[in-house]
PDB file of C-alpha atoms in Angstrom:
ATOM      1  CA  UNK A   1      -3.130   6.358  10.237  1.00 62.00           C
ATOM      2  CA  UNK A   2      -2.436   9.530   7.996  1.00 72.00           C
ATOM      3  CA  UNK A   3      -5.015  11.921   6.398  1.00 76.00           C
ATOM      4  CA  UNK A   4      -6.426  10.957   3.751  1.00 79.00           C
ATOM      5  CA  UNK A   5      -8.612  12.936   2.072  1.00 75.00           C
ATOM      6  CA  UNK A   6     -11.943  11.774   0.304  1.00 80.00           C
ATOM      7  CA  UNK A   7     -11.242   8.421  -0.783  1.00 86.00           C
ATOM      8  CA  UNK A   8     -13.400   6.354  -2.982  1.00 89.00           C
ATOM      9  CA  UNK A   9     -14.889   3.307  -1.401  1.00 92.00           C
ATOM     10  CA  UNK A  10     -12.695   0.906  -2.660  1.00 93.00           C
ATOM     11  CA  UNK A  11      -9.924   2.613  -2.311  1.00 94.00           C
ATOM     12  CA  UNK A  12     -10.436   3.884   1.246  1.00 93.00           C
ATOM     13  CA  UNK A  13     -10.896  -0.937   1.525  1.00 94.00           C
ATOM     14  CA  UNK A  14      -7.559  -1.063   0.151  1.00 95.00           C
ATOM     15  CA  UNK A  15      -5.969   1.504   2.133  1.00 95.00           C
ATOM     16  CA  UNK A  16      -7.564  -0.335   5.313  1.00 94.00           C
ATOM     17  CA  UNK A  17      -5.913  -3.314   4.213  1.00 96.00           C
ATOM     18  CA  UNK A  18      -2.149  -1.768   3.312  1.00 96.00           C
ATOM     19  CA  UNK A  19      -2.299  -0.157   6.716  1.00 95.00           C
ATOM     20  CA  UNK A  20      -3.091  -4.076   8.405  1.00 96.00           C
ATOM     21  CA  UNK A  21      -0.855  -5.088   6.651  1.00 97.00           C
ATOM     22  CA  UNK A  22       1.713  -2.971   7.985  1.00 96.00           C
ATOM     23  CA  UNK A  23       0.457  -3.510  11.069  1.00 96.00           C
ATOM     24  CA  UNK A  24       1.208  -7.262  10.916  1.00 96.00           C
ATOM     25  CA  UNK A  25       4.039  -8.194   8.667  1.00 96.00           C
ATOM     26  CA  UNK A  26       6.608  -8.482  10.995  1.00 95.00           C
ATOM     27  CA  UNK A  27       4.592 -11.285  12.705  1.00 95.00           C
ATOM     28  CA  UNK A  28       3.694 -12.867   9.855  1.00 95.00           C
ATOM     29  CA  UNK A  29       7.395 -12.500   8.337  1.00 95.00           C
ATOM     30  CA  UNK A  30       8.720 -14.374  11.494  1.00 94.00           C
ATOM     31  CA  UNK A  31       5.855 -17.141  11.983  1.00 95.00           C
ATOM     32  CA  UNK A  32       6.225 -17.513   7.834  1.00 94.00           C
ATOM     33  CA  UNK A  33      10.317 -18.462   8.990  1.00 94.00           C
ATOM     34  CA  UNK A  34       9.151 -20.501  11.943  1.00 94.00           C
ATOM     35  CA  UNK A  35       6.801 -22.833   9.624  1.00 95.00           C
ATOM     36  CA  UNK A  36       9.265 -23.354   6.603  1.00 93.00           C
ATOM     37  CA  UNK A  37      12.091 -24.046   8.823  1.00 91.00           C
ATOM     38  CA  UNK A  38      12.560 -27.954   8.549  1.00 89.00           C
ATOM     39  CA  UNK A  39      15.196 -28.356  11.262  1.00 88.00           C
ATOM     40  CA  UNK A  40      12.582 -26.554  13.671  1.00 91.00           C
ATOM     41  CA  UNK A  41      10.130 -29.262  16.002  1.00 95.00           C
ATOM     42  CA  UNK A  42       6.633 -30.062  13.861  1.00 95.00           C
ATOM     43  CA  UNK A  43       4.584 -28.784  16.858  1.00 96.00           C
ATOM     44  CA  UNK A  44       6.399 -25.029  16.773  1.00 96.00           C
ATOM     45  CA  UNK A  45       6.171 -24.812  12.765  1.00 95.00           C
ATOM     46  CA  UNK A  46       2.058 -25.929  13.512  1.00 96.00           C
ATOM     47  CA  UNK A  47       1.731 -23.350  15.940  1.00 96.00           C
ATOM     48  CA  UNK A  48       3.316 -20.907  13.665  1.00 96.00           C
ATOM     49  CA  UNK A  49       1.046 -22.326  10.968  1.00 96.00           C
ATOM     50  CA  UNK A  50      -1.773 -21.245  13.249  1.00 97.00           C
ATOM     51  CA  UNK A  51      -0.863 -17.834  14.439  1.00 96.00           C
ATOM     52  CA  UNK A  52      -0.440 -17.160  10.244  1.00 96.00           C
ATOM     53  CA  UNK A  53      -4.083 -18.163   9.869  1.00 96.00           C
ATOM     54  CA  UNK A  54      -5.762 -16.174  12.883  1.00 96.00           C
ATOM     55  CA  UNK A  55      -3.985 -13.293  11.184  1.00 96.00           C
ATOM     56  CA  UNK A  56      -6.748 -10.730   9.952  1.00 96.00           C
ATOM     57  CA  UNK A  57      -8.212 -11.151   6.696  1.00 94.00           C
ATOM     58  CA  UNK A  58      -7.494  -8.035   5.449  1.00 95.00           C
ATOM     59  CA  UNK A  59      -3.826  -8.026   6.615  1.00 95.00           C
ATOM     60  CA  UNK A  60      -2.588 -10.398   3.573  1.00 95.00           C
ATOM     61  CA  UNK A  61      -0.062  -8.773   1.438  1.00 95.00           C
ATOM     62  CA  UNK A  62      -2.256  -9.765  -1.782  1.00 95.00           C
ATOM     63  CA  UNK A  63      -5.086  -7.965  -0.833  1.00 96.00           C
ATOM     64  CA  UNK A  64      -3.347  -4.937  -1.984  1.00 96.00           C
ATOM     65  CA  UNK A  65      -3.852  -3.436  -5.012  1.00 96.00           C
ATOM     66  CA  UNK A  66      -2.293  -0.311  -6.807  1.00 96.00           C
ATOM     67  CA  UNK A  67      -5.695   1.517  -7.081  1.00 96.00           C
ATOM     68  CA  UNK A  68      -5.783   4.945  -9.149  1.00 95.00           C
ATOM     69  CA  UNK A  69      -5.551   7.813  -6.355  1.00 93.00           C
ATOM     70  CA  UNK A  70      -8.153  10.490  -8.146  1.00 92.00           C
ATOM     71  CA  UNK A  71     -11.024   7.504  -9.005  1.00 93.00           C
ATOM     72  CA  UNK A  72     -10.068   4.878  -7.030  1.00 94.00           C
ATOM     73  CA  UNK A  73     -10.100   2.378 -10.209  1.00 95.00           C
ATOM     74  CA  UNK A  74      -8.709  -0.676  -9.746  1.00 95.00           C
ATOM     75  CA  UNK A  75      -7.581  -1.511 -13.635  1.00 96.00           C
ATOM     76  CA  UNK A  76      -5.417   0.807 -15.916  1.00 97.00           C
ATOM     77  CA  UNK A  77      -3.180   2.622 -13.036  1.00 97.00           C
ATOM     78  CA  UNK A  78       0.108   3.630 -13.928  1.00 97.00           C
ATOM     79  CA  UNK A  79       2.565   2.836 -11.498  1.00 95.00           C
ATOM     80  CA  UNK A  80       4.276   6.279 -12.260  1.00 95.00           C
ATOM     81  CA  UNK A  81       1.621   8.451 -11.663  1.00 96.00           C
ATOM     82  CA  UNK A  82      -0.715   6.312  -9.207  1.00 95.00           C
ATOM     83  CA  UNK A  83      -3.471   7.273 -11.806  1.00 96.00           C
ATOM     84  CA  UNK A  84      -5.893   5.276 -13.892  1.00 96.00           C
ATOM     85  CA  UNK A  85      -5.841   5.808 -17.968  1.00 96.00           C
ATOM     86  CA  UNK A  86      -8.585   8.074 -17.631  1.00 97.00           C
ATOM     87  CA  UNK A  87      -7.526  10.145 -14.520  1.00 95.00           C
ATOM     88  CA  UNK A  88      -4.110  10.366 -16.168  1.00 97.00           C
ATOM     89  CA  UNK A  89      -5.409  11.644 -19.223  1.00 97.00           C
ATOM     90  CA  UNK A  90      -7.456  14.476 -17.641  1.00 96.00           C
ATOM     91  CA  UNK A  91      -4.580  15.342 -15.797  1.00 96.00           C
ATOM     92  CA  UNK A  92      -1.929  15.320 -18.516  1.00 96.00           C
ATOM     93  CA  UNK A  93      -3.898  17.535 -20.962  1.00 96.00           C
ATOM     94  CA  UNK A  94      -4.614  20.154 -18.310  1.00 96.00           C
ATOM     95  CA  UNK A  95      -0.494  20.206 -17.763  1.00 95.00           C
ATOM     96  CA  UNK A  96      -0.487  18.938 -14.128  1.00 95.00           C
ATOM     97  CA  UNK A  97       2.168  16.319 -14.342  1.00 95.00           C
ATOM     98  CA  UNK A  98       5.720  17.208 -15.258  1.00 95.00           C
ATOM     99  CA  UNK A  99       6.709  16.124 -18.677  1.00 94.00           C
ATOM    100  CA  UNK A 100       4.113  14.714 -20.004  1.00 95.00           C
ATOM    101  CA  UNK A 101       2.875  15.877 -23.342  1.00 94.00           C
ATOM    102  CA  UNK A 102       0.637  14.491 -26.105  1.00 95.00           C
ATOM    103  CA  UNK A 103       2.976  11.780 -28.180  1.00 95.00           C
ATOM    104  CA  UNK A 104       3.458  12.657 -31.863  1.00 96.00           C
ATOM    105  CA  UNK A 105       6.588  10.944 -33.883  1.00 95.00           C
TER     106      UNK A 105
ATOM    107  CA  UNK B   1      36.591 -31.862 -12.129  1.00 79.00           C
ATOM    108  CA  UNK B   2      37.531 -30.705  -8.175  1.00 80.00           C
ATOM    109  CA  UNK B   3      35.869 -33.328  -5.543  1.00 88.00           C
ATOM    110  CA  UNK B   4      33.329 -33.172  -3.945  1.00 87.00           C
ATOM    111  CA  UNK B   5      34.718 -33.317  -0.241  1.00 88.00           C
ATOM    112  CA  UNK B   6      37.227 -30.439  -1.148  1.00 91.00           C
ATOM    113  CA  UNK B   7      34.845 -28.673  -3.049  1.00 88.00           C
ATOM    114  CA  UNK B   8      32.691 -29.303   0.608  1.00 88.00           C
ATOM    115  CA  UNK B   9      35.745 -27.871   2.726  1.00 90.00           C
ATOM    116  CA  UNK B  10      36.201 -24.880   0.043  1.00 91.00           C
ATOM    117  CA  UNK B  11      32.647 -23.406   0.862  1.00 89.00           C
ATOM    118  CA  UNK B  12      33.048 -23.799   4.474  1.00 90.00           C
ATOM    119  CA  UNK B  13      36.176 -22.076   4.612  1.00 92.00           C
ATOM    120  CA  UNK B  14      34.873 -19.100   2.335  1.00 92.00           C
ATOM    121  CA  UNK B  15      31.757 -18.972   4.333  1.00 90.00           C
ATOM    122  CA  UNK B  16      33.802 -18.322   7.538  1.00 90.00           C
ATOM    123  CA  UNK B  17      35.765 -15.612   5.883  1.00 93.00           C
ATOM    124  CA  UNK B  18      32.714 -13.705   4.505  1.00 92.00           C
ATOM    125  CA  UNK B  19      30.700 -14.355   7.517  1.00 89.00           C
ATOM    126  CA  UNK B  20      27.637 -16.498   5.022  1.00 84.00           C
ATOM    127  CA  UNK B  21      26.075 -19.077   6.185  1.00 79.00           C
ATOM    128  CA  UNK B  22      26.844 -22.771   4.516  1.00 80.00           C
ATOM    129  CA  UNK B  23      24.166 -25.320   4.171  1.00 78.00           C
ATOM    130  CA  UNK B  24      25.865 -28.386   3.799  1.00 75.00           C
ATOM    131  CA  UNK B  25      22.932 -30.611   2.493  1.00 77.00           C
ATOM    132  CA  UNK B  26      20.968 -28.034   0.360  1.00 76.00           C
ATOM    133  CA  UNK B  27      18.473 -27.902   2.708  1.00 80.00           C
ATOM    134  CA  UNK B  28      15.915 -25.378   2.808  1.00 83.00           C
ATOM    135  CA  UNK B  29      15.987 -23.586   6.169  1.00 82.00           C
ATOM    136  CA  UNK B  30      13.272 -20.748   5.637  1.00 84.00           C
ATOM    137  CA  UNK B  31      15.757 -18.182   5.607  1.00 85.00           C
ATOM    138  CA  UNK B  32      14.509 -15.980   2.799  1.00 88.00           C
ATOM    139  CA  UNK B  33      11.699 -15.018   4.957  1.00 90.00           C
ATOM    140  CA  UNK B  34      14.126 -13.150   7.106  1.00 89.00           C
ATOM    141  CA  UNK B  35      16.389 -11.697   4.672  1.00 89.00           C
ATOM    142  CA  UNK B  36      12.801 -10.235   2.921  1.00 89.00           C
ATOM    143  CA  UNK B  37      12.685  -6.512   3.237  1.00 93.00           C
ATOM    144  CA  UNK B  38      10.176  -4.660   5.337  1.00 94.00           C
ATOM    145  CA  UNK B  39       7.441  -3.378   2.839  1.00 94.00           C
ATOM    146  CA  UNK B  40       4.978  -2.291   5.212  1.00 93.00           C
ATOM    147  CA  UNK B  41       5.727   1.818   5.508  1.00 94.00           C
ATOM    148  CA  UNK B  42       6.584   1.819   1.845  1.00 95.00           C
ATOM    149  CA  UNK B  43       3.016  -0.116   0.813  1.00 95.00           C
ATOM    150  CA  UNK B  44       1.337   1.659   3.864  1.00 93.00           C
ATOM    151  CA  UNK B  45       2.091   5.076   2.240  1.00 92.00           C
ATOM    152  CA  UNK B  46       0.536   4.631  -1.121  1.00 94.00           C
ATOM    153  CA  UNK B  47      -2.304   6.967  -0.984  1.00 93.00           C
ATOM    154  CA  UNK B  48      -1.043  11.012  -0.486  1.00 90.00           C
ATOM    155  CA  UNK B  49      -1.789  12.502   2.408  1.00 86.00           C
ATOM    156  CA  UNK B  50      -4.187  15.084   2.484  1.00 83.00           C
ATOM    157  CA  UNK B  51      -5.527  16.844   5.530  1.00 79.00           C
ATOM    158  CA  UNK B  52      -8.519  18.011   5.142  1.00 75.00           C
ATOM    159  CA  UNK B  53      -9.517  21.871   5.330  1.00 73.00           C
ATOM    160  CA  UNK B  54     -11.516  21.664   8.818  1.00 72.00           C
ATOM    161  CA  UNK B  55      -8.435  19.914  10.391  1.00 77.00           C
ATOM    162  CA  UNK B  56      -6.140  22.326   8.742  1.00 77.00           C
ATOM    163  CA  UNK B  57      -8.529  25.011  11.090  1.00 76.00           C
ATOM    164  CA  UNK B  58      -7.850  23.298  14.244  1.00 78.00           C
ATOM    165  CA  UNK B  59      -4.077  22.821  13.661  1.00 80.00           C
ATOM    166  CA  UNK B  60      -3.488  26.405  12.550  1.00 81.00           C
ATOM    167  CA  UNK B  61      -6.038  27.787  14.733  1.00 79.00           C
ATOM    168  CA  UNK B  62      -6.306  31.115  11.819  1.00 78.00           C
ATOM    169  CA  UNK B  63      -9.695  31.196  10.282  1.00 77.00           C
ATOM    170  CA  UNK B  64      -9.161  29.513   6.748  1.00 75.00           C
ATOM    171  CA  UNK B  65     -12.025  30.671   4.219  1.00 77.00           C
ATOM    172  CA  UNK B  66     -13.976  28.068   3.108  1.00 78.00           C
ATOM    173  CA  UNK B  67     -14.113  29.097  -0.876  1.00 83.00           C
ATOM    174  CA  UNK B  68     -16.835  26.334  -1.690  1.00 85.00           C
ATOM    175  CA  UNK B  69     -18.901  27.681   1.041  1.00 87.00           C
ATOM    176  CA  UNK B  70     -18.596  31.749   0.447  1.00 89.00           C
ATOM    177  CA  UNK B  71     -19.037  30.835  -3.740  1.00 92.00           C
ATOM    178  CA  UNK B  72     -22.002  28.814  -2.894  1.00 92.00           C
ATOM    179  CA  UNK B  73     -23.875  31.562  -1.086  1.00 93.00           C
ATOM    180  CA  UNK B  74     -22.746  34.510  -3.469  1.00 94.00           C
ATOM    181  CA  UNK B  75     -24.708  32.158  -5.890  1.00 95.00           C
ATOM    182  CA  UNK B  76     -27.834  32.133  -3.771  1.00 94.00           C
ATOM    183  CA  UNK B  77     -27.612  35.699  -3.114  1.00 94.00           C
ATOM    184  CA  UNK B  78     -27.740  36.283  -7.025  1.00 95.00           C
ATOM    185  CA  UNK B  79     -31.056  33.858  -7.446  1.00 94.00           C
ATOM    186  CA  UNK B  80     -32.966  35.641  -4.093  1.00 93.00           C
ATOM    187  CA  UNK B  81     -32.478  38.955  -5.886  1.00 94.00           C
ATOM    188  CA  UNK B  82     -34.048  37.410  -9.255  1.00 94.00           C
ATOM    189  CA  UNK B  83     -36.368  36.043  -6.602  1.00 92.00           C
ATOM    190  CA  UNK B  84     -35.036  32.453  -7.512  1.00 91.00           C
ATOM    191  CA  UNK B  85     -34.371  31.501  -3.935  1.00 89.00           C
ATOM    192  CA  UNK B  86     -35.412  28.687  -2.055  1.00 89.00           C
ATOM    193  CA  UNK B  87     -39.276  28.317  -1.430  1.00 88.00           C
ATOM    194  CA  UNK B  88     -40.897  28.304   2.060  1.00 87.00           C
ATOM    195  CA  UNK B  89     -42.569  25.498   3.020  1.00 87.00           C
ATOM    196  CA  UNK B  90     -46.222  24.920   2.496  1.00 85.00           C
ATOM    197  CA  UNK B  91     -46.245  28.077  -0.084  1.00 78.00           C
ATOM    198  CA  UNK B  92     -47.122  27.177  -3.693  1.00 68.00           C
TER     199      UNK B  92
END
């Protein structure tokens, strides 16, 4: 796992749970083929069934959220920036990211 | 209107030339799983990377100045001198 830094709480959760996910998507990829594969015997697509459930908790792929990298909020992030509305703001008006500038039209 | 059977034949024959794969009844083999793209580095490598200042010490092995530590003691050298500084214990 890389350096993070000082996380928030939540985010350091979600950043548990992208790295488990990593971890464990090939398996789950394959076993996820095994199970809807129709022409395949019932008892190997059960079994695959099963090895997707004893999977981790925290290794599902929806457990992941964008979370804002300064705050760690989980609503308002920009995809762009990886920042929540507030963080981005803060950041914008002291000039920190590249071409952003107040709108006026 | 082309029939069926030829139609049948048609996609076979084009499926062997571009090297596809033909399902003759529709039927949902599970495929798409496979042909899914890996997302786990790209997901896995949301958050920036950011080594911290004390590891930066060991990897470098120079001695880094810790600027949160030398402005926090010029501070408490400026309150001892007012005679701010902290108090000793069991004095009033």
């Amino acid at each position: 796992m890389q350096f993070v830094g000082r996380l928030k709480h939540k985010a350091y959760r979600d950043f548990l749970c992208r790295n488990l996910f990593a971890k464990h998507e090939v398996e789950r990829q394959s076993n996820l083929y095994i199970y809807r594969n129709p022409e395949l015997p019932l008892r190997v697509r059960l079994e695959a069934k099963n090895r997707i459930d004893s999977l981790p908790e925290n290794s599902h792929p929806t457990k992941i959220k964008n979370r804002c990298v300064a705050t760690g909020r989980g609503r308002g992030v920009f995809r762009a920036f990886q920042l929540a509305r507030f963080a981005f703001r803060l950041k914008a008006r002291a000039n920190v990211l590249p071409g952003v500038r107040k709108a006026s039209w | 209107m082309i029939k069926r059977e030829i139609l049948e034949e048609i996609k076979q024959v084009s499926a062997k030339i571009f090297q596809t794969n033909y399902k003759s009844n529709n039927s949902r083999t599970g495929h798409k799983f496979l042909q899914r793209k890996l997302q786990g580095p790209r997901l896995a490598s949301y958050y920036p990377s950011k080594v911290p200042v004390s590891k930066m010490r060991e990897i470098i092995g120079l001695p880094i100045p810790n600027s949160q530590h030398t402005l926090r003691m010029e501070i408490l050298e400026e309150k001892v001198r007012k005679g701010k500084g902290p108090v000793k214990r069991g004095s009033k």
